[in-house]
Coordinates of C-alpha atoms and ligand atoms in Angstrom, one line a residue:
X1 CA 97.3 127.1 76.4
X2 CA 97.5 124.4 73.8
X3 CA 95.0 122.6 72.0
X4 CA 96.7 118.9 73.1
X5 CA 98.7 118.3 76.4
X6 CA 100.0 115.0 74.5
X7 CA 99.9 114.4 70.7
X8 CA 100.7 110.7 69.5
X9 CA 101.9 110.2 66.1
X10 CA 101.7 106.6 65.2
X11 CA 98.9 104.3 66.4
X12 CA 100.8 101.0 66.8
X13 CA 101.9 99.0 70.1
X14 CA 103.7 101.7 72.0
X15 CA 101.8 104.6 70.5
X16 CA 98.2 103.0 71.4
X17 CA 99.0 102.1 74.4
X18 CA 100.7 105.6 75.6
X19 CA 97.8 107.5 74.7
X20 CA 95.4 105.2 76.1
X21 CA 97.1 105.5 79.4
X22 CA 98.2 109.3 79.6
X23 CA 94.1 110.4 78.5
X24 CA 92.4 107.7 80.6
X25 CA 94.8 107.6 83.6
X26 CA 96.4 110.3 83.4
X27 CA 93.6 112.9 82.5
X28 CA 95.8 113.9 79.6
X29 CA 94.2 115.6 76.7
X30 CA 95.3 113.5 74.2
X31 CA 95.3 113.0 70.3
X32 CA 97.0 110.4 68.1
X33 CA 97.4 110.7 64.8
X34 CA 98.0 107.4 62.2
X35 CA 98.5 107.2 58.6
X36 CA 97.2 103.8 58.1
X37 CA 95.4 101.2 59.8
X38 CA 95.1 101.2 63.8
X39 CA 97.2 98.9 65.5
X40 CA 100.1 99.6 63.6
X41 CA 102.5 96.6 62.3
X42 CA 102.2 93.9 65.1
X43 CA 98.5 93.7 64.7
X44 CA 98.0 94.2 60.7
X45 CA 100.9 93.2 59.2
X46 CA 103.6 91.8 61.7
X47 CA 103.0 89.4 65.2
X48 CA 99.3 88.7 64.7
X49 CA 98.9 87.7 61.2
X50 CA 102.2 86.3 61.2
X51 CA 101.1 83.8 64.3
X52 CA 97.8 83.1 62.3
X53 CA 99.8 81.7 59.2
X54 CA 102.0 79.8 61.3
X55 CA 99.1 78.0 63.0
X56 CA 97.6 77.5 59.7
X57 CA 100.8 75.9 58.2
X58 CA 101.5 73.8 61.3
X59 CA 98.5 71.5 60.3
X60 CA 99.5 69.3 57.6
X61 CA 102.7 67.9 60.1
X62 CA 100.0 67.5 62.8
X63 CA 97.6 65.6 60.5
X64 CA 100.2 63.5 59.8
X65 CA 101.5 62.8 63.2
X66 CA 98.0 61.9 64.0
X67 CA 97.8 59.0 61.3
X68 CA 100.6 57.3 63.6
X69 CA 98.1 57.9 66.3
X70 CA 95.8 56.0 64.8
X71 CA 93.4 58.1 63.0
X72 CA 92.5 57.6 59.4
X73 CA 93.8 61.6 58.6
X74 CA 94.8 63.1 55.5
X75 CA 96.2 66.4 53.9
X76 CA 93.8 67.7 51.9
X77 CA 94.9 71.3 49.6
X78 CA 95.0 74.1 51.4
X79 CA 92.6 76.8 50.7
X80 CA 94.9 80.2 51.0
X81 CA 92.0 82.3 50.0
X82 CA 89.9 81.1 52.3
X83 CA 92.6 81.6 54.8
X84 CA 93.3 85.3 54.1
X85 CA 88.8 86.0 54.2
X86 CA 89.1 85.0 57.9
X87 CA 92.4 86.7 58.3
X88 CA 91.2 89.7 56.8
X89 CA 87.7 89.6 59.2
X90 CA 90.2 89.1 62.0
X91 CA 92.3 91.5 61.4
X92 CA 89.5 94.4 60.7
X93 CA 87.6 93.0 64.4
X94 CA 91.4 94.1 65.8
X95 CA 91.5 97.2 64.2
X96 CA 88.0 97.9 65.6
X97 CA 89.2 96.4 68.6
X98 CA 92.1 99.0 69.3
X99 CA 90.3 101.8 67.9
X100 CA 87.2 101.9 70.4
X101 CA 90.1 101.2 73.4
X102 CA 91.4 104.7 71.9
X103 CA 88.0 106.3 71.7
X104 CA 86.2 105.2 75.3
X105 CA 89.7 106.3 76.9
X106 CA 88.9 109.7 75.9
X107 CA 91.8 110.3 72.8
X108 CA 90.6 112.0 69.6
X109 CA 91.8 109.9 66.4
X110 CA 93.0 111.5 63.4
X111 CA 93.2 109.2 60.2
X112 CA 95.9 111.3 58.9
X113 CA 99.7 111.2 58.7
X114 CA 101.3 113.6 60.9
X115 CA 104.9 115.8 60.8
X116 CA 106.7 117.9 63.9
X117 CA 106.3 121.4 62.8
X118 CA 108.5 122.5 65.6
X119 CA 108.8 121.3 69.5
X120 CA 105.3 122.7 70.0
X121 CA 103.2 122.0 66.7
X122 CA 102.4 119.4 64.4
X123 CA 100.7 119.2 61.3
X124 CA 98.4 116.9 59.4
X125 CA 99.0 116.1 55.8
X126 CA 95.6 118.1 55.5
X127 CA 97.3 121.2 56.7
X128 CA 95.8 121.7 59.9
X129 CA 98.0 121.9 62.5
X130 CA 97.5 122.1 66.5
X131 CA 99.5 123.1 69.5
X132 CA 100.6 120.6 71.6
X133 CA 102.8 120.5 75.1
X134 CA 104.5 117.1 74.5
X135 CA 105.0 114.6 70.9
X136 CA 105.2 111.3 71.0
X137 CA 107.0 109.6 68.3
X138 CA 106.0 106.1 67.9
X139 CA 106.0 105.5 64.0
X140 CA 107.6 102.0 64.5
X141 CA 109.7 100.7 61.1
X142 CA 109.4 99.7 57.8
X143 CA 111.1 96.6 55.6
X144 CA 114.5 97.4 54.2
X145 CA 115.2 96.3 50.8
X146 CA 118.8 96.8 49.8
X147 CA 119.4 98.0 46.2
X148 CA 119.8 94.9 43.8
X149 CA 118.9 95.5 40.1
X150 CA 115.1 94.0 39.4
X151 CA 114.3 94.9 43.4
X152 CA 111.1 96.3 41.9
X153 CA 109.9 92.5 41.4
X154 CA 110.3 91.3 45.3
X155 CA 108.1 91.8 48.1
X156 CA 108.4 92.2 51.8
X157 CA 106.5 91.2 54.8
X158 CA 104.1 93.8 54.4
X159 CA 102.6 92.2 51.2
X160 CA 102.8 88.8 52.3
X161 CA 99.0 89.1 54.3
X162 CA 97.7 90.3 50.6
X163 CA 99.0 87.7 47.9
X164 CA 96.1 86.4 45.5
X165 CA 97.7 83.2 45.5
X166 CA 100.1 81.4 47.0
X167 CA 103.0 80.6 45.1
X168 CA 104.7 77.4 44.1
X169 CA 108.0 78.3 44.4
X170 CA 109.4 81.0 46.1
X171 CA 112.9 82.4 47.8
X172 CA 113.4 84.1 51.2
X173 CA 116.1 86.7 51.3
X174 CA 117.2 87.1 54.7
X175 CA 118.4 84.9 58.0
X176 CA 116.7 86.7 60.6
X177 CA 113.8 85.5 62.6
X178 CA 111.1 87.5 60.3
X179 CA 112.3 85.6 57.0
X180 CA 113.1 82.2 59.2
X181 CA 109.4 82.7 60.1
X182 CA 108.2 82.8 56.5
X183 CA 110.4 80.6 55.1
X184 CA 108.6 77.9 57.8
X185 CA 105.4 79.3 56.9
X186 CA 106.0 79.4 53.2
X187 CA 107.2 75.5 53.3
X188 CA 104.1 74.5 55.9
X189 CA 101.5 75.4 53.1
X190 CA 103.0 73.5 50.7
X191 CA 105.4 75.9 48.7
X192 CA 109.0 74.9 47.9
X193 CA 111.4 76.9 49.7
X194 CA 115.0 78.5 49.1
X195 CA 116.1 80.5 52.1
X196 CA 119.4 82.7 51.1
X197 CA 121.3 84.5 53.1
X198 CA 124.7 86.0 53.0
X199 CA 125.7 85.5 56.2
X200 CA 127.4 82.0 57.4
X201 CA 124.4 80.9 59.3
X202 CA 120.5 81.8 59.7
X203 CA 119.2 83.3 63.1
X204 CA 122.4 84.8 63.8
X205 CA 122.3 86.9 67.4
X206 CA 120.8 83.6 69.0
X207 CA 122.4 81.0 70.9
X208 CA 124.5 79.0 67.8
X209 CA 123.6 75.7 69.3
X210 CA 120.2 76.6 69.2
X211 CA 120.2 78.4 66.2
X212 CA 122.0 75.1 64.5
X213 CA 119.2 72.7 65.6
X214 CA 116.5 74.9 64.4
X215 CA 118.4 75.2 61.0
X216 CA 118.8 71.6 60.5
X217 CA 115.3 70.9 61.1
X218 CA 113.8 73.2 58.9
X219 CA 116.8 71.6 56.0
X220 CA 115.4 68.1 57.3
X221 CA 111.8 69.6 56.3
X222 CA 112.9 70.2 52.7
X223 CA 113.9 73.9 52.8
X224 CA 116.3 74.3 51.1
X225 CA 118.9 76.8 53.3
X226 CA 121.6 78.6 50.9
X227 CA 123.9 80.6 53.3
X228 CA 126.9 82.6 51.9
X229 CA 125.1 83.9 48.7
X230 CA 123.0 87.1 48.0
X231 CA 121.2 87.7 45.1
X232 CA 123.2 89.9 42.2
X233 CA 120.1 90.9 40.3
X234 CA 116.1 89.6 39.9
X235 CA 115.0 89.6 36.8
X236 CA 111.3 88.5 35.0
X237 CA 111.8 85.3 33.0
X238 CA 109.0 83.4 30.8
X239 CA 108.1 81.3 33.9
X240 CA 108.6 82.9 36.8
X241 CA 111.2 85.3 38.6
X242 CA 115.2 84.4 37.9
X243 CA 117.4 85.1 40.8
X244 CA 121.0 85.2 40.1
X245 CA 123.1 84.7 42.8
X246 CA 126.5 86.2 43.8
X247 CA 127.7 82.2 43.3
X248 CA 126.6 82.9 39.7
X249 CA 123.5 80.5 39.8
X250 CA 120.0 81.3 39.0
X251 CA 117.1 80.2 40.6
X252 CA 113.6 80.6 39.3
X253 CA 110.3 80.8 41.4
X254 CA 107.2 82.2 41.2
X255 CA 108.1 84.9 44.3
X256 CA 110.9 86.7 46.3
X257 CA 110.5 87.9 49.4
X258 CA 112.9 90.7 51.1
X259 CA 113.5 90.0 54.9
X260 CA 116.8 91.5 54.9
X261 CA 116.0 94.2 58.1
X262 CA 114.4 97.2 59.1
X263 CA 114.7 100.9 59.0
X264 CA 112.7 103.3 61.4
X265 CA 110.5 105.3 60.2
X266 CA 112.0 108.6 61.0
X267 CA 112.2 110.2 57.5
X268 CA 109.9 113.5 56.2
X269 CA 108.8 114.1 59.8
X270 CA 110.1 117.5 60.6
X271 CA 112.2 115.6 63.5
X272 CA 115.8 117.0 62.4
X273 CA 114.7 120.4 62.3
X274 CA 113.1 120.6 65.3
X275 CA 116.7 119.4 67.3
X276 CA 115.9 116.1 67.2
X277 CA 118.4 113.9 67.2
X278 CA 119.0 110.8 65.0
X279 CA 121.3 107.9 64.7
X280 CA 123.0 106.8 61.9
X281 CA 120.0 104.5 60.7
X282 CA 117.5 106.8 61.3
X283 CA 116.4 105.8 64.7
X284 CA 115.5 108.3 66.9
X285 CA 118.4 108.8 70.1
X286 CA 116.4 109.1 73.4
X287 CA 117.5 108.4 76.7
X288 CA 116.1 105.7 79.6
X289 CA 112.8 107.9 80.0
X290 CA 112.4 107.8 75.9
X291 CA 113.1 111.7 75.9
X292 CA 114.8 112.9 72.8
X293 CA 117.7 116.0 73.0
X294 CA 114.1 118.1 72.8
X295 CA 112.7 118.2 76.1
X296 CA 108.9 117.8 74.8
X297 CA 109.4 115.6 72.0
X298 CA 109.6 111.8 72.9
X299 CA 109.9 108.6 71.3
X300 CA 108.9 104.6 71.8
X301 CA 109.1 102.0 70.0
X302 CA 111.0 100.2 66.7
X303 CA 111.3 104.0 65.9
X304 CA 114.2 104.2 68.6
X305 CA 115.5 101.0 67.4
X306 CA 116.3 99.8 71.2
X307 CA 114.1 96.4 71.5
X308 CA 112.1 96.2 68.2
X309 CA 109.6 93.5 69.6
X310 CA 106.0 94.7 70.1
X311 CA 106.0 94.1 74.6
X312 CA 108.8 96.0 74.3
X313 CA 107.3 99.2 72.6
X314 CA 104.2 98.5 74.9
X315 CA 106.4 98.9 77.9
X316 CA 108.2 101.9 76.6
X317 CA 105.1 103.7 75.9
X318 CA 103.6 103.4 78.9
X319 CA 106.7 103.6 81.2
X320 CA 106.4 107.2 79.3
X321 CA 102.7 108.0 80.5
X322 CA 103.4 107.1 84.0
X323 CA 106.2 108.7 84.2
X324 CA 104.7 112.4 82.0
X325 CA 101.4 111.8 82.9
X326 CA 100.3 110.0 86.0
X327 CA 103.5 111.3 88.0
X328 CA 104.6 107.9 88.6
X329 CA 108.5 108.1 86.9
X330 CA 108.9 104.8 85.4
X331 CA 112.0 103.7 82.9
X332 CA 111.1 100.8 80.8
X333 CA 113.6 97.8 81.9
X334 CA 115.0 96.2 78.7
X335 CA 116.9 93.5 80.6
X336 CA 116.0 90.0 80.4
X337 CA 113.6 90.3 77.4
X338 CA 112.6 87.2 76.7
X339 CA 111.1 86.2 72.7
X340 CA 110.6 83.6 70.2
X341 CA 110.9 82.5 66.6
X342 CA 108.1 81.1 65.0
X343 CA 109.7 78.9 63.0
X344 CA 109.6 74.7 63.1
X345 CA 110.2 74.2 65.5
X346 CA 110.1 77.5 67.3
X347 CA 113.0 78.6 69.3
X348 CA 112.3 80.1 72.7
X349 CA 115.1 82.1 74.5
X350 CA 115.9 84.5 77.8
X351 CA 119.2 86.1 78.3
X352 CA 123.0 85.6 77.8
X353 CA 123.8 83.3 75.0
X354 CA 126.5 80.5 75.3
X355 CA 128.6 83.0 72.5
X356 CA 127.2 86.5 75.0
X357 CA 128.3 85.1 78.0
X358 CA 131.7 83.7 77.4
X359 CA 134.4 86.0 78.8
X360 CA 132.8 87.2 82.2
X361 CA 134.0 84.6 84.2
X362 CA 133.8 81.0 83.9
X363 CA 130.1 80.1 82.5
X364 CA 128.6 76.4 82.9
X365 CA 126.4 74.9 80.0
X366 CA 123.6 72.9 81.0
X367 CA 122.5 71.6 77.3
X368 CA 120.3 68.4 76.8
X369 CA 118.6 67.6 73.1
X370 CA 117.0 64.4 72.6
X371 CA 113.9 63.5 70.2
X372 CA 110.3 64.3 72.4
X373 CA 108.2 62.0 73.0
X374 CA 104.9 62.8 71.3
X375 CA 107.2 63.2 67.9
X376 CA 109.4 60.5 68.1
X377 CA 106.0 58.2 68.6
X378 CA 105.0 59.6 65.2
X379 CA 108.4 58.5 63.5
X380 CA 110.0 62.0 63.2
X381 CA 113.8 62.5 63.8
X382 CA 113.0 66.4 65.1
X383 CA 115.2 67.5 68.2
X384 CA 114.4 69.3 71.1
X385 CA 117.0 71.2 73.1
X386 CA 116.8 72.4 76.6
X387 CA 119.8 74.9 77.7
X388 CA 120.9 77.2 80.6
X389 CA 123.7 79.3 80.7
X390 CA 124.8 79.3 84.7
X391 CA 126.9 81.5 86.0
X392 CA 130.3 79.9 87.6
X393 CA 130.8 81.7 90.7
X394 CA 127.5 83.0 91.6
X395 CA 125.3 79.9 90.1
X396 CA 122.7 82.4 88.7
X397 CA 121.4 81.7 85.6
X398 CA 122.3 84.0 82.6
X399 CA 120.1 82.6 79.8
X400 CA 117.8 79.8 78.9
X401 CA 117.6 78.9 75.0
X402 CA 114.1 76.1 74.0
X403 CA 113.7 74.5 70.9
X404 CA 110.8 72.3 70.2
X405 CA 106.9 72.9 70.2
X406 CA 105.8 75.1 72.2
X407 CA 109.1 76.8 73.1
X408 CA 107.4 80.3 73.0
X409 CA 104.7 79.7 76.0
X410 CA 107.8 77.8 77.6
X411 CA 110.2 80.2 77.8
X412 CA 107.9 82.9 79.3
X413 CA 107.7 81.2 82.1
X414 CA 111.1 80.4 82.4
X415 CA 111.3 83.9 81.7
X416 CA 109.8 85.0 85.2
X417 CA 112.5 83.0 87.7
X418 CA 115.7 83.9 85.1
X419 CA 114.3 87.8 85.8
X420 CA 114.0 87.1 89.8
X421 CA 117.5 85.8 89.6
X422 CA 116.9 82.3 89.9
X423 CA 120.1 80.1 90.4
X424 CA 120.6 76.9 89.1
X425 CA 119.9 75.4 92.4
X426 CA 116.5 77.5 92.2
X427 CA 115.8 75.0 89.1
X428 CA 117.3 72.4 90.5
X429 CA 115.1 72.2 93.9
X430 CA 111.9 72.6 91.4
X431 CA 110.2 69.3 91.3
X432 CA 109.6 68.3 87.7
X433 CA 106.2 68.2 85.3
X434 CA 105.8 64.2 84.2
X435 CA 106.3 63.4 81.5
X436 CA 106.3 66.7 79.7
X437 CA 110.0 67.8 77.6
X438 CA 110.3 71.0 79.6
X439 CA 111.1 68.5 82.9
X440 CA 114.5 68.6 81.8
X441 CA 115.2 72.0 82.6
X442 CA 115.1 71.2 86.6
X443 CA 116.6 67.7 85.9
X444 CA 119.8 68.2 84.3
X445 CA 122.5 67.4 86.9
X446 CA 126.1 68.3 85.7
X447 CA 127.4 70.9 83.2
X448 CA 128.3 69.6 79.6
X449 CA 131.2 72.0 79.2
X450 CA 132.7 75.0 81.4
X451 CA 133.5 77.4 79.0
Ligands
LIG1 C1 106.5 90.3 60.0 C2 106.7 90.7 61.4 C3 106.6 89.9 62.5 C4 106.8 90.3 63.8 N1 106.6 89.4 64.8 C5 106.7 89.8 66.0 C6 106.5 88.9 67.1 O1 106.2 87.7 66.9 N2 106.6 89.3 68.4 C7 107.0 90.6 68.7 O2 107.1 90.9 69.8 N3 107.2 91.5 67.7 C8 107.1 91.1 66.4 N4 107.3 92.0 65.4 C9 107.8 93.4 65.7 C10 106.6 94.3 66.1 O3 105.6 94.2 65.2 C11 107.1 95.7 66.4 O4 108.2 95.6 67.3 C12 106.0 96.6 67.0 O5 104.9 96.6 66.1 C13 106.5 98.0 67.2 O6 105.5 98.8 67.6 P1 105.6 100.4 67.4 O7 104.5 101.0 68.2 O8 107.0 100.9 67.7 O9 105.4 100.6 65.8 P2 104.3 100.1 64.8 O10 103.5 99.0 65.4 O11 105.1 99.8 63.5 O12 103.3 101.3 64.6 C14 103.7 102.5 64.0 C15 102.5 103.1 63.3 O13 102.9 104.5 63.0 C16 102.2 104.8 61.8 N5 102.9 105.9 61.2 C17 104.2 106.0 60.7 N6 104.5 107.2 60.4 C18 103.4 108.0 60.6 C19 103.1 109.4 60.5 N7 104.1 110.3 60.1 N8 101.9 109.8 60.8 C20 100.9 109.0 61.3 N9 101.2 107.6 61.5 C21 102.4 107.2 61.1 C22 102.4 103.5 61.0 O14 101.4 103.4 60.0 C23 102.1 102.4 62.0 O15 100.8 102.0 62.1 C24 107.1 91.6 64.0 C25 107.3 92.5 63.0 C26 107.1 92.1 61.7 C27 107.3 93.1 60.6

């Protein structure tokens, strides 16, 4: 009857991995279509790369940490073309990577954009067009950049993997955790950093006591935060790129790069007229099994603008295979979702914040910062901070925010007994790790504040 029982568009997290699972599991006949590289924007140009930059700008701190450990260590210069051959082998063995995945499980690739023709049919840009008996949408997002005269003379995330050169100076627009990230990065490989953002405070949407201690670090690291000031206009000057702010200043570096959000890439697709139906930003409205208002159309991922982290989109897609394909009906959970911001020091966090929870009831804050050992040993003023947000009345524990090295592996784990409904005398009864700084979690006694 048709010439595809499921036809992907977009081969990134969710789209990969709901393909892989509806032809090789579900004995779906399945296609996928993508415009660009396989693996979409957490593997070429988003989470992977991202992480790789971050370990590669972690070094010079750790080199010098080590020379208070004894070792004769120094900073050398850091080689960023170098960096971005092996990145670029990396990121091509990925690609490979996801697209054999693809091919042994039985789905037929198409390098080619694709469009809904109608609830039945889509189209590649070549013109050829098949029948199918269910779409998946899962085109994922692309970096907004607001109007602002000179825009033309910024980039975004997605160039940041190709610069020729690093810069010397540059400016991060944006508070959120993708310009936070790059900001750290940025300021890690030895460029001097401006961070500006209009907003009253970076990371906003996180815990604020967390949030503060990771913005006073990365200040105490020499980036140079500028909160309450957008930029008026870029323009190109003799030495580099003049910024003038809404506070009438102008700053000069040598690059600008847009984090200010993202849209979903819903646009040009056919979706509209073929009844489906989308938000105000362009995401696409589905309900708990991802189905659109058009029974065969579906849609996963940043596209739907529910979770817009890559395990999310991953789950969604193949909560939607089980549940078309392999008969098994499966909604993806989005509660509890735990993540982490890659900045320095990273910030790990699960759940209710301090500011999310207040209101239901009376909430206890368990909160303990103190300088870590292996840091403080090395001279450095950083701060770690432990925190649970406990329930009152039934002692369970809302939310769990980390700051400090290696917050991201932490909170994964904490992760698991927040999402079993562990109570604070579930953490409590849990015999500490010595001397490690997660310990403190199970080890902090009485609430600093009911709130
Ligand atoms: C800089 C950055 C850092 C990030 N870091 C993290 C992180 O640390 N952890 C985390 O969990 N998440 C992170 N994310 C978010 C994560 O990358 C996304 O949530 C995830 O990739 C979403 O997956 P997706 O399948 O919805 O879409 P995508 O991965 O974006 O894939 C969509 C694919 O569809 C293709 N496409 C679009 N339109 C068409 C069309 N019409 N025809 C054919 N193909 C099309 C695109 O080329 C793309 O490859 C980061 C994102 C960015 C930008």
């Amino acid at each position: 009857m048709f010439d595809y029982d499921l036809f992907v568009i977009g081969g990134g997290s969710g789209g990969v991995r709901a393909a892989r699972i509806a032809s090789a599991e579900g004995g779906a006949k399945v296609a996928l279509a993508e415009e660009s590289r396989m693996g979409g924007t957490c593997v070429i140009r988003g989470c992977v790369p991202k992480k790789l930059m971050v370990f590669a700008s972690e070094y010079p701190e750790e080199v010098q940490d080590a020379r208070a450990y004894g070792w004769d260590a120094q900073v050398g210069a850091f080689d960023w073309m170098q960096f971005r051959g092996t990145l670029d082998k990396e990121l091509d063995r990925l690609e490979g990577a996801y697209r054999s995945t693809l091919l042994n499980a039985g789905v037929t690739i198409y390098d080619a954009r694709a469009v809904v023709v109608d609830p039945h049919r889509v189209r590649l840009a070549s013109g050829e067009e098949f029948s199918v008996k269910h779409i998946l949408i899962a085109t994922g997002g692309r970096p907004f950049v607001p109007e602002v005269p000179g825009g033309e003379l910024a980039v975004t995330s997605n160039e940041m993997f190709l610069l020729d050169a690093l810069p010397k100076r540059a400016l991060v627009v944006g508070g959120g955790y993708i310009a936070s990230e790059f900001a750290c990065i940025l300021h890690g490989l030895g460029v001097k950093v401006t961070m500006m953002y209009r907003g009253a405070s970076i990371l906003r949407g996180f815990d604020d006591e967390a949030r503060g201690l990771v913005a006073a670090a990365m200040g105490a690291r020499g980036i140079d935060i500028q909160c309450g000031v957008d930029v008026a206009r870029l323009e190109q000057g003799a030495d580099g790129i003049v910024a003038q702010g809404t506070d009438g200043k102008a700053r000069e570096v040598d690059l600008v790069m847009y984090a200010t959000g993202r849209k979903p890439n819903s646009g040009g697709m056919g979706l509209e007229a073929s009844g489906v139906d989308l938000g105000a930003r362009g995401q696409i409205s589905v309900d708990e099994w991802s189905q659109t208002a058009v029974p065969s159309i579906y849609a996963v991922g940043d596209v739907t603008d529910r979770i817009n982290l890559t395990p999310v989109a991953i789950r969604e897609g193949h909560a939607f295979a089980d549940t078309v394909f392999r008969g098994v009906p499966t909604k993806a959970d989005h509660e509890l979702v735990a993540s982490a911001v890659f900045t320095q020091p990273e910030l790990g966090t699960v759940g209710l914040s301090e500011e999310a929870a207040k209101g239901n009831g009376p909430i206890e804050i368990f909160s303990a910062s103190f300088r870590p050992m292996k840091s403080l040993f090395a001279g450095r003023q950083d701060r770690v901070l432990m925190k649970l947000v406990v329930d009152q009345a039934s002692q369970r524990v809302l939310g769990c925010h980390i700051v400090g090295a290696g917050a991201g592996e932490m909170i994964q784990l904490a992760a698991i007994a927040i999402k079993m409904g562990a109570s604070k005398a579930d953490f409590d009864r849990t015999v500490a790790v010595h001397p490690t700084v997660s310990e403190e979690l199970v080890t902090m006694r009485k609430p600093v504040r009911v709130v």
